[in-house]
Short mmCIF file of C-alpha atoms and ligand atoms in Angstrom, two decimals:
data_model
loop_
_atom_site.label_atom_id
_atom_site.label_comp_id
_atom_site.label_asym_id
_atom_site.label_seq_id
_atom_site.Cartn_x
_atom_site.Cartn_y
_atom_site.Cartn_z
CA MET A 22 -16.48 28.75 -30.92
CA LYS A 23 -14.15 29.90 -28.19
CA LEU A 24 -15.44 32.00 -25.05
CA TRP A 25 -13.05 34.65 -26.05
CA ALA A 26 -13.88 34.88 -29.80
CA GLY A 27 -14.91 38.48 -29.36
CA ARG A 28 -11.33 39.65 -28.96
CA PHE A 29 -9.88 37.35 -31.53
CA GLN A 30 -9.69 37.29 -35.52
CA LYS A 31 -8.60 33.76 -35.88
CA GLU A 32 -9.48 30.31 -34.48
CA THR A 33 -7.05 28.63 -32.14
CA ASP A 34 -4.49 26.56 -34.06
CA THR A 35 -5.39 22.83 -33.43
CA LEU A 36 -1.72 22.39 -32.03
CA VAL A 37 -2.36 25.06 -29.61
CA ASN A 38 -5.73 23.78 -28.70
CA ASP A 39 -4.41 20.37 -27.81
CA PHE A 40 -1.20 21.64 -26.19
CA ASN A 41 -3.19 24.11 -23.91
CA SER A 42 -5.97 21.73 -23.00
CA SER A 43 -6.05 20.16 -19.49
CA ILE A 44 -9.33 18.36 -19.61
CA GLY A 45 -7.39 15.21 -20.26
CA PHE A 46 -6.14 15.23 -16.61
CA ASP A 47 -8.33 17.68 -14.81
CA ALA A 48 -11.54 15.84 -15.65
CA ARG A 49 -11.36 14.19 -12.29
CA LEU A 50 -12.00 17.61 -10.53
CA TYR A 51 -15.61 17.54 -11.78
CA LYS A 52 -17.28 16.92 -8.47
CA GLN A 53 -15.17 19.80 -6.71
CA ASP A 54 -15.87 22.08 -9.69
CA ILE A 55 -19.56 21.70 -9.49
CA ALA A 56 -19.66 21.99 -5.69
CA GLY A 57 -17.48 25.17 -6.10
CA SER A 58 -19.99 26.31 -8.81
CA ILE A 59 -23.11 25.72 -6.57
CA ALA A 60 -21.72 27.48 -3.73
CA HIS A 61 -20.86 30.52 -5.92
CA ALA A 62 -24.12 30.42 -7.69
CA ALA A 63 -26.15 30.30 -4.29
CA MET A 64 -24.12 33.16 -2.89
CA LEU A 65 -24.56 35.22 -5.94
CA GLY A 66 -28.33 34.78 -5.83
CA ARG A 67 -28.46 35.44 -2.13
CA GLN A 68 -26.48 38.71 -2.45
CA GLY A 69 -28.75 39.93 -5.28
CA ILE A 70 -25.90 39.81 -7.84
CA ILE A 71 -28.09 37.59 -10.09
CA GLU A 72 -31.77 36.71 -9.68
CA GLU A 73 -32.58 34.20 -7.03
CA HIS A 74 -34.45 32.02 -9.62
CA GLU A 75 -31.66 32.20 -11.96
CA ALA A 76 -29.25 30.86 -9.13
CA GLU A 77 -31.74 28.07 -8.58
CA LYS A 78 -31.85 27.17 -12.20
CA ILE A 79 -28.07 27.10 -12.31
CA ILE A 80 -27.71 24.92 -9.18
CA GLU A 81 -30.44 22.39 -10.70
CA GLY A 82 -28.58 22.37 -13.93
CA LEU A 83 -25.28 21.65 -12.21
CA LYS A 84 -26.68 18.86 -10.41
CA THR A 85 -28.02 17.23 -13.57
CA ILE A 86 -24.56 17.59 -15.02
CA LEU A 87 -22.95 15.85 -11.94
CA ALA A 88 -25.41 13.00 -12.25
CA ASP A 89 -24.88 12.43 -15.79
CA ILE A 90 -21.09 12.58 -15.33
CA GLU A 91 -21.36 9.93 -12.53
CA ALA A 92 -23.45 7.78 -14.82
CA ASP A 93 -20.71 8.00 -17.41
CA LYS A 94 -23.10 9.85 -19.90
CA VAL A 95 -20.94 12.87 -20.53
CA GLU A 96 -18.04 13.34 -22.98
CA PHE A 97 -15.81 16.14 -22.38
CA SER A 98 -14.34 18.18 -25.24
CA LEU A 99 -10.87 19.22 -25.98
CA ASP A 100 -12.33 22.33 -27.31
CA ASN A 101 -13.29 23.51 -24.05
CA GLU A 102 -9.79 23.37 -22.61
CA ASP A 103 -10.38 22.27 -18.98
CA ILE A 104 -13.01 21.13 -16.77
CA HIS A 105 -14.17 24.49 -15.72
CA MET A 106 -14.91 25.39 -19.27
CA ASN A 107 -16.46 22.05 -20.18
CA ILE A 108 -18.94 22.19 -17.27
CA GLU A 109 -19.90 25.79 -17.84
CA ALA A 110 -20.54 25.18 -21.52
CA MET A 111 -22.44 22.14 -20.69
CA LEU A 112 -24.62 24.22 -18.28
CA THR A 113 -25.46 26.89 -20.77
CA GLU A 114 -26.34 24.27 -23.31
CA ARG A 115 -28.82 22.78 -20.87
CA ILE A 116 -30.30 25.81 -19.16
CA GLY A 117 -29.64 28.63 -21.68
CA ASP A 118 -28.86 32.21 -20.68
CA ALA A 119 -29.00 31.78 -16.95
CA GLY A 120 -25.89 29.49 -17.44
CA LYS A 121 -24.05 32.39 -18.88
CA ARG A 122 -24.32 34.28 -15.55
CA LEU A 123 -22.55 31.47 -13.45
CA HIS A 124 -19.21 33.22 -13.98
CA THR A 125 -20.03 36.62 -12.70
CA GLY A 126 -17.65 37.81 -10.04
CA ARG A 127 -15.16 34.69 -10.60
CA SER A 128 -12.42 33.61 -12.74
CA ARG A 129 -10.96 30.27 -13.52
CA ASN A 130 -8.04 31.15 -11.36
CA ASP A 131 -9.99 31.14 -8.15
CA GLN A 132 -12.09 28.33 -9.53
CA VAL A 133 -9.04 25.95 -10.23
CA ALA A 134 -7.56 27.06 -6.74
CA VAL A 135 -10.72 25.99 -4.95
CA ASP A 136 -11.26 22.84 -6.97
CA THR A 137 -7.69 21.61 -6.20
CA ARG A 138 -7.82 22.61 -2.57
CA LEU A 139 -11.20 20.84 -2.11
CA TYR A 140 -9.61 17.73 -3.90
CA VAL A 141 -6.58 17.64 -1.70
CA LYS A 142 -8.88 18.23 1.38
CA GLU A 143 -10.85 15.09 0.67
CA GLU A 144 -7.82 12.92 -0.24
CA ILE A 145 -5.83 13.71 3.01
CA PRO A 146 -8.30 11.83 5.41
CA THR A 147 -8.10 8.87 2.95
CA LEU A 148 -4.25 8.87 3.03
CA ILE A 149 -4.29 9.19 6.76
CA LYS A 150 -6.58 6.26 6.97
CA LEU A 151 -4.32 4.12 5.00
CA VAL A 152 -1.41 4.94 7.09
CA LEU A 153 -3.35 4.07 10.32
CA ASP A 154 -4.32 0.62 8.76
CA LEU A 155 -0.56 0.15 8.34
CA GLU A 156 0.05 1.06 11.95
CA ASP A 157 -2.39 -1.48 12.89
CA VAL A 158 -0.40 -4.19 11.19
CA LEU A 159 2.72 -2.88 12.77
CA VAL A 160 1.24 -3.08 16.26
CA ARG A 161 0.15 -6.57 15.42
CA LYS A 162 3.45 -7.80 14.40
CA ALA A 163 5.08 -6.20 17.35
CA ARG A 164 2.84 -7.70 19.86
CA ALA A 165 3.47 -11.15 18.39
CA ASN A 166 7.17 -10.62 18.37
CA LEU A 167 7.92 -9.09 21.78
CA GLU A 168 10.55 -11.66 22.55
CA THR A 169 11.92 -12.39 18.91
CA VAL A 170 15.41 -11.35 19.31
CA MET A 171 17.29 -10.21 16.27
CA PRO A 172 20.52 -8.16 15.50
CA GLY A 173 20.34 -4.41 15.35
CA TYR A 174 22.63 -2.92 12.80
CA THR A 175 24.72 0.32 12.23
CA HIS A 176 26.47 0.55 8.83
CA LEU A 177 24.74 -2.84 8.09
CA GLN A 178 26.99 -4.46 10.56
CA ARG A 179 25.53 -6.46 13.52
CA ALA A 180 25.55 -3.99 16.38
CA GLN A 181 23.39 -4.64 19.32
CA PRO A 182 20.60 -6.94 20.04
CA THR A 183 16.96 -5.77 19.50
CA THR A 184 13.71 -7.49 19.02
CA PHE A 185 11.35 -7.68 15.88
CA ALA A 186 8.90 -5.87 17.89
CA HIS A 187 11.15 -2.80 18.67
CA TYR A 188 12.02 -2.91 15.00
CA MET A 189 8.42 -2.72 14.02
CA MET A 190 7.80 0.29 16.34
CA ALA A 191 10.63 2.17 14.96
CA TYR A 192 8.71 2.22 11.59
CA ALA A 193 5.34 2.93 13.46
CA ASN A 194 6.91 6.04 14.97
CA MET A 195 7.92 7.21 11.37
CA PHE A 196 4.54 6.59 10.14
CA LYS A 197 3.05 8.50 13.21
CA ARG A 198 4.89 11.44 12.09
CA ASP A 199 3.74 11.17 8.54
CA VAL A 200 0.22 11.17 10.00
CA THR A 201 0.77 14.46 11.78
CA ARG A 202 2.54 15.98 8.87
CA LEU A 203 -0.55 15.31 6.77
CA GLU A 204 -2.62 16.70 9.43
CA ASP A 205 -0.68 19.96 9.54
CA CYS A 206 -1.09 19.96 5.84
CA LEU A 207 -4.76 19.81 6.00
CA GLU A 208 -5.04 22.42 8.72
CA ARG A 209 -3.03 25.06 6.82
CA LEU A 210 -4.98 24.48 3.47
CA ASP A 211 -8.31 24.93 5.17
CA GLU A 212 -8.98 28.38 3.60
CA CYS A 213 -11.01 29.13 0.70
CA PRO A 214 -9.57 31.04 -2.28
CA LEU A 215 -13.09 31.42 -4.13
CA GLY A 216 -14.06 34.88 -4.85
CA ALA A 217 -10.47 36.08 -5.35
CA GLY A 218 -11.33 36.41 -8.97
CA ALA A 219 -8.60 36.57 -11.53
CA LEU A 220 -6.33 38.20 -8.85
CA ALA A 221 -8.21 41.37 -7.35
CA THR A 222 -11.69 40.10 -6.42
CA SER A 223 -14.58 42.08 -8.17
CA THR A 224 -16.65 44.93 -7.91
CA TYR A 225 -19.74 42.81 -6.99
CA PRO A 226 -20.73 42.37 -3.39
CA VAL A 227 -19.37 38.96 -3.32
CA ASP A 228 -19.51 37.33 0.23
CA ARG A 229 -16.45 34.97 0.35
CA PHE A 230 -17.32 34.10 3.97
CA GLN A 231 -20.56 32.58 2.71
CA THR A 232 -18.92 30.54 0.04
CA ALA A 233 -15.90 29.35 2.16
CA ALA A 234 -18.55 28.12 4.99
CA ALA A 235 -20.63 26.54 2.10
CA LEU A 236 -17.72 24.47 1.03
CA GLY A 237 -16.58 23.53 4.43
CA PHE A 238 -13.65 25.74 4.90
CA LYS A 239 -12.60 27.41 8.20
CA LYS A 240 -12.42 30.91 6.33
CA PRO A 241 -11.70 32.66 3.07
CA THR A 242 -7.95 33.23 2.21
CA ASP A 243 -6.80 36.66 3.25
CA ASN A 244 -5.15 37.93 0.02
CA SER A 245 -6.66 37.55 -3.34
CA MET A 246 -3.35 37.70 -5.17
CA ASP A 247 -1.84 35.13 -2.91
CA SER A 248 -5.13 33.02 -3.33
CA VAL A 249 -4.79 32.40 -6.97
CA SER A 250 -1.00 32.21 -7.17
CA ASP A 251 -0.49 29.89 -4.10
CA ARG A 252 0.32 26.03 -4.58
CA ASP A 253 2.04 25.63 -1.17
CA TYR A 254 -0.63 23.21 -0.19
CA ALA A 255 0.31 20.82 -2.91
CA ILE A 256 3.79 21.12 -2.47
CA GLU A 257 3.33 20.58 1.26
CA LEU A 258 1.29 17.51 0.57
CA LEU A 259 4.00 16.39 -2.00
CA SER A 260 6.62 16.92 0.66
CA ALA A 261 4.71 14.83 3.29
CA LEU A 262 4.13 12.05 0.56
CA SER A 263 7.86 12.05 -0.39
CA ILE A 264 8.77 11.43 3.37
CA LEU A 265 6.15 8.95 3.78
CA MET A 266 7.29 7.00 0.65
CA MET A 267 10.94 7.33 1.95
CA HIS A 268 9.91 5.47 4.94
CA LEU A 269 8.17 2.93 3.13
CA SER A 270 11.22 2.63 0.85
CA ARG A 271 13.56 2.02 3.53
CA PHE A 272 11.16 -0.53 5.06
CA SER A 273 10.94 -2.16 1.56
CA GLU A 274 14.64 -2.33 1.36
CA GLU A 275 14.80 -4.11 4.75
CA ILE A 276 12.22 -6.65 3.50
CA VAL A 277 14.05 -7.38 0.42
CA LEU A 278 17.19 -8.04 2.48
CA TRP A 279 15.35 -10.06 5.10
CA CYS A 280 13.78 -12.55 2.67
CA SER A 281 17.18 -13.17 0.85
CA TRP A 282 18.94 -16.33 1.63
CA GLU A 283 21.70 -14.34 3.04
CA PHE A 284 19.41 -13.13 5.98
CA LYS A 285 16.28 -15.31 5.78
CA TYR A 286 14.67 -13.53 8.74
CA VAL A 287 11.30 -13.45 7.05
CA ASP A 288 9.25 -15.46 4.52
CA LEU A 289 6.86 -13.51 2.17
CA ASP A 290 3.38 -15.20 1.63
CA ASP A 291 3.20 -16.75 -1.78
CA ALA A 292 0.31 -14.48 -2.40
CA TYR A 293 2.45 -11.37 -1.89
CA SER A 294 5.59 -12.59 -4.03
CA THR A 295 6.20 -13.76 -7.48
CA GLY A 296 8.21 -16.33 -9.30
CA SER A 297 10.69 -16.05 -12.12
CA SER A 298 10.03 -16.78 -15.73
CA ILE A 299 13.46 -18.85 -15.99
CA MET A 300 14.71 -19.67 -12.51
CA PRO A 301 12.39 -22.27 -10.87
CA GLN A 302 13.64 -21.63 -7.40
CA LYS A 303 12.90 -18.04 -7.15
CA LYS A 304 10.43 -16.30 -4.95
CA ASN A 305 10.80 -12.54 -5.56
CA PRO A 306 9.85 -9.58 -3.31
CA ASP A 307 8.30 -7.52 -6.12
CA VAL A 308 5.91 -5.75 -3.97
CA ALA A 309 8.58 -4.20 -1.81
CA GLU A 310 10.72 -3.53 -4.79
CA LEU A 311 7.98 -1.72 -6.59
CA VAL A 312 7.01 0.43 -3.65
CA ARG A 313 10.82 1.34 -3.48
CA GLY A 314 10.86 2.16 -7.07
CA LYS A 315 7.65 4.19 -6.94
CA THR A 316 9.30 6.23 -4.35
CA GLY A 317 11.26 7.89 -6.97
CA ARG A 318 8.09 8.83 -8.93
CA VAL A 319 6.69 10.61 -5.75
CA TYR A 320 9.96 12.71 -5.28
CA GLY A 321 9.70 13.37 -9.01
CA SER A 322 6.37 14.83 -8.43
CA LEU A 323 7.55 17.04 -5.59
CA VAL A 324 10.58 18.29 -7.68
CA THR A 325 8.28 18.91 -10.73
CA LEU A 326 6.08 21.27 -8.65
CA LEU A 327 8.85 23.11 -6.92
CA THR A 328 10.61 23.75 -10.19
CA VAL A 329 7.25 24.86 -11.86
CA MET A 330 6.56 27.48 -9.12
CA LYS A 331 10.18 28.89 -8.84
CA ALA A 332 10.54 32.19 -10.20
CA LEU A 333 6.88 32.58 -11.19
CA PRO A 334 5.72 36.10 -10.79
CA LEU A 335 2.27 36.86 -9.15
CA ALA A 336 -0.32 36.01 -9.88
CA TYR A 337 -1.73 33.08 -11.90
CA ASN A 338 0.57 31.79 -14.80
CA LYS A 339 -0.42 28.99 -17.18
CA ASP A 340 2.75 27.11 -16.08
CA MET A 341 0.52 26.34 -12.73
CA GLN A 342 -1.53 24.00 -14.82
CA GLU A 343 1.39 21.53 -14.59
CA ASP A 344 0.55 21.05 -10.96
CA LYS A 345 -2.22 18.63 -11.38
CA GLU A 346 -0.63 15.63 -13.08
CA ALA A 347 2.05 15.75 -10.56
CA LEU A 348 -0.12 15.98 -7.64
CA PHE A 349 -2.53 13.29 -8.75
CA ASP A 350 0.08 10.86 -9.56
CA ALA A 351 1.60 11.24 -6.34
CA ILE A 352 -1.53 10.67 -4.35
CA ASP A 353 -2.65 7.84 -6.50
CA THR A 354 0.82 6.21 -6.12
CA VAL A 355 0.76 6.50 -2.24
CA GLU A 356 -2.88 5.28 -2.23
CA LEU A 357 -1.65 2.34 -4.15
CA CYS A 358 1.31 1.57 -2.16
CA LEU A 359 -0.01 1.73 1.39
CA PRO A 360 -2.51 -1.09 1.22
CA VAL A 361 -0.43 -3.46 -0.79
CA PHE A 362 2.46 -2.81 1.53
CA ALA A 363 0.53 -3.26 4.66
CA ALA A 364 -1.13 -6.54 3.49
CA MET A 365 2.48 -7.98 2.46
CA LEU A 366 3.71 -7.10 5.92
CA ASP A 367 0.61 -8.60 7.54
CA THR A 368 1.11 -11.87 5.66
CA LEU A 369 4.77 -12.36 6.01
CA THR A 370 6.07 -14.90 8.37
CA VAL A 371 8.91 -14.27 10.87
CA ARG A 372 11.46 -16.77 11.29
CA PRO A 373 12.71 -16.22 14.91
CA ARG A 374 15.17 -19.04 14.95
CA ASP A 375 17.17 -17.53 11.95
CA MET A 376 17.02 -14.19 13.55
CA ALA A 377 18.26 -15.67 16.81
CA ARG A 378 21.21 -17.47 14.76
CA ALA A 379 22.29 -14.21 13.16
CA ALA A 380 21.91 -12.56 16.61
CA ALA A 381 24.21 -15.30 18.01
CA GLY A 382 27.03 -14.24 15.78
CA GLY A 383 28.59 -10.95 15.09
CA PHE A 384 29.37 -10.28 18.49
CA ILE A 385 26.34 -8.09 19.32
CA ASN A 386 26.57 -8.71 23.07
CA ALA A 387 30.13 -7.12 22.93
CA THR A 388 28.81 -3.82 24.52
CA ASP A 389 27.06 -5.98 27.18
CA CYS A 390 30.43 -7.63 28.03
CA ALA A 391 32.05 -4.27 28.40
CA ASP A 392 29.16 -3.08 30.51
CA TYR A 393 29.61 -6.24 32.74
CA LEU A 394 33.13 -5.35 33.58
CA THR A 395 32.04 -1.68 34.05
CA LYS A 396 29.49 -2.71 36.45
CA LYS A 397 32.16 -4.45 38.47
CA GLY A 398 34.08 -1.18 38.77
CA LEU A 399 36.27 -0.88 35.55
CA PRO A 400 36.09 2.30 33.79
CA PHE A 401 34.07 1.77 30.35
CA ARG A 402 37.11 2.68 28.19
CA GLU A 403 39.27 0.09 29.70
CA ALA A 404 36.48 -2.64 29.74
CA TYR A 405 35.96 -1.58 26.05
CA MET A 406 39.48 -2.28 25.15
CA ILE A 407 39.60 -5.76 26.99
CA VAL A 408 36.57 -6.95 25.19
CA GLY A 409 38.04 -5.81 21.80
CA ARG A 410 40.92 -8.12 22.89
CA LEU A 411 38.51 -10.91 23.38
CA VAL A 412 36.84 -10.24 20.21
CA ASN A 413 40.08 -10.37 18.38
CA LEU A 414 40.84 -13.72 19.95
CA CYS A 415 37.32 -14.99 18.97
CA THR A 416 37.85 -14.08 15.22
CA LYS A 417 41.07 -16.34 15.38
CA THR A 418 39.70 -19.18 17.14
CA GLY A 419 36.16 -19.10 15.61
CA ASP A 420 34.63 -18.68 18.95
CA THR A 421 31.84 -16.03 19.99
CA LEU A 422 31.93 -14.41 23.34
CA ASP A 423 29.59 -17.13 24.90
CA THR A 424 31.72 -20.01 23.81
CA LEU A 425 34.86 -18.81 25.41
CA THR A 426 35.93 -20.62 28.55
CA LEU A 427 36.03 -18.67 31.93
CA LYS A 428 39.71 -19.24 31.66
CA ASP A 429 39.81 -17.26 28.31
CA PHE A 430 37.87 -14.47 30.01
CA ARG A 431 40.14 -14.52 33.04
CA ALA A 432 43.24 -14.26 30.86
CA VAL A 433 42.35 -10.86 29.90
CA SER A 434 40.69 -9.68 33.31
CA SER A 435 40.27 -11.27 36.76
CA LEU A 436 36.98 -9.38 37.18
CA PHE A 437 35.29 -12.08 35.00
CA ASP A 438 33.11 -14.58 36.83
CA GLU A 439 30.82 -17.53 35.96
CA ASP A 440 27.92 -14.90 35.93
CA VAL A 441 29.40 -13.44 32.59
CA TYR A 442 27.54 -16.14 30.59
CA GLN A 443 24.21 -15.12 32.16
CA ALA A 444 25.20 -11.41 31.17
CA LEU A 445 26.05 -12.33 27.67
CA ALA A 446 22.82 -14.24 27.09
CA LEU A 447 20.86 -12.32 24.30
CA LYS A 448 17.60 -12.44 26.15
CA THR A 449 19.52 -10.58 29.12
CA CYS A 450 21.18 -8.20 26.72
CA VAL A 451 17.62 -7.14 25.41
CA ASN A 452 15.78 -7.10 28.46
CA GLY A 453 18.44 -5.37 30.43
CA ARG A 454 17.78 -2.23 28.11
CA ARG A 455 14.89 -1.03 30.03
CA VAL A 456 15.51 2.59 29.27
CA TYR A 457 12.54 4.57 27.92
CA GLY A 458 12.37 3.75 24.12
CA GLY A 459 14.49 0.82 24.35
CA PRO A 460 14.06 -2.85 23.28
CA ALA A 461 13.15 -4.48 26.77
CA LYS A 462 9.71 -6.15 26.51
CA ASP A 463 8.10 -3.69 28.88
CA SER A 464 9.60 -0.54 27.03
CA VAL A 465 8.18 -1.94 23.74
CA VAL A 466 4.81 -2.62 25.19
CA THR A 467 4.82 1.24 26.26
CA GLN A 468 5.61 2.20 22.63
CA ILE A 469 2.96 -0.19 21.42
CA GLU A 470 0.44 1.48 23.73
CA LEU A 471 1.36 5.05 22.62
CA ILE A 472 0.79 3.98 18.91
CA GLU A 473 -2.39 2.45 19.70
CA LYS A 474 -3.76 5.40 21.58
CA PHE A 475 -2.57 7.61 18.65
CA VAL A 476 -4.45 5.44 16.15
CA ALA A 477 -7.63 5.24 18.40
CA GLU A 478 -7.75 9.00 18.80
CA ARG A 479 -7.57 9.45 14.94
CA ARG A 480 -10.29 6.82 14.38
CA ALA A 481 -12.58 8.35 16.86
CA GLU A 482 -12.39 11.65 14.85
CA CYS A 483 -13.43 10.03 11.51
N1 LIG B 8 -6.77 24.87 -16.54
C1 LIG B 8 -6.27 25.96 -15.87
C2 LIG B 8 -5.20 25.37 -14.92
O1 LIG B 8 -5.45 24.30 -14.55
C3 LIG B 8 -7.33 26.57 -15.21
C4 LIG B 8 -6.97 28.16 -14.95
C5 LIG B 8 -6.87 28.87 -16.29
N2 LIG B 8 -6.78 30.19 -16.08
C6 LIG B 8 -6.31 30.97 -17.07
N3 LIG B 8 -6.17 32.34 -16.73
N4 LIG B 8 -5.93 30.56 -18.13
O2 LIG B 8 -4.49 26.09 -14.41
#
């Protein structure tokens, strides 16, 4: 029999029953639901809304349910629609009438809001920790490759020389912003909606400050209608996760390119790549590709929730039950991708000689050649034109700038001297870029130290 049987003259159609039910995917909120109910029952007892001994009985009953769920002794029922009604029904079955008093002064609308917030609040530190672990790998790879020169690209055309360390720290900075976005999200969601009731609180002397504190929230939310209709915290988390996945996906794309024969900048560890069922020579970057693919799934969750919420009038609407699968799937996906990606990166081998070979072609020292002339007094635009002519010459003769003779150089400008070869050496080009944030060894060491400090500060807080 349904809780609302008093109002109805017919049983719910089985189609509707199944359609309406969320227990299949919200069962994972059992811990948060029980924590919320314990805080609520304790407050009801303390405020004299129910008898203290009944509150105690409820709390004891809830604890036994928690233990049984954790011991896998509980079967949830579709008839009880969701995790909230399942646990309430189970409680009444176990402790009798006292169980029927638990729902005094609350609604499933504030209940589901508090459960989901608690869930997200617990997951964010886990997500942050996984990003910090990835930062450790990036720092390790960077430290080991401070002098590994490789081409930097624009438009995927070789552009200017950089190092693998500088490259790694570019990603480290993206993931640093991801951590701060997750922290912002956590900060803003840290308010407790419990006690908002269906939408307009209740006539009981419910103390929302008590329940907020008991559940570890900074304070209760300030408006009860907003409390039950707000899913911003889930959308914010999904946005932060989408951006994080976008970073992982860009990185994955680079790894896919880098381990192709066209680049061969890196070798994936055998344990982090896969073979082909037909082509014996293949070693495929499946992990990177799957991370890239799963990015679409996380974006999908964000768009799902934005679309579900669009145009919903206040306050709770059943549409909002659709928030959970998208939210859980995105969290699960990111928690799945981060460790495997970090391990793949950690175990890949860098091929400095192949990077240097690529850096030696493609005229990535052309800007440096123009700068050489500029430092000898020529305006940059004129120097740029002269080097353009040299590059044009090289493309015809199959030379690179470094293989031209001094005579070739002098033919276009008398400012060229023997020291041009030193100026064009890739190591000089990289280490000459000592500007803050640049690829010179000292600059990159500063970047590494900043990330190490950022990571250490977060670790100290946990
Ligand atoms: N299972 C519901 C959800 O996830 C709980 C809230 C139901 N509230 C209601 N008024 N029907 O949204």
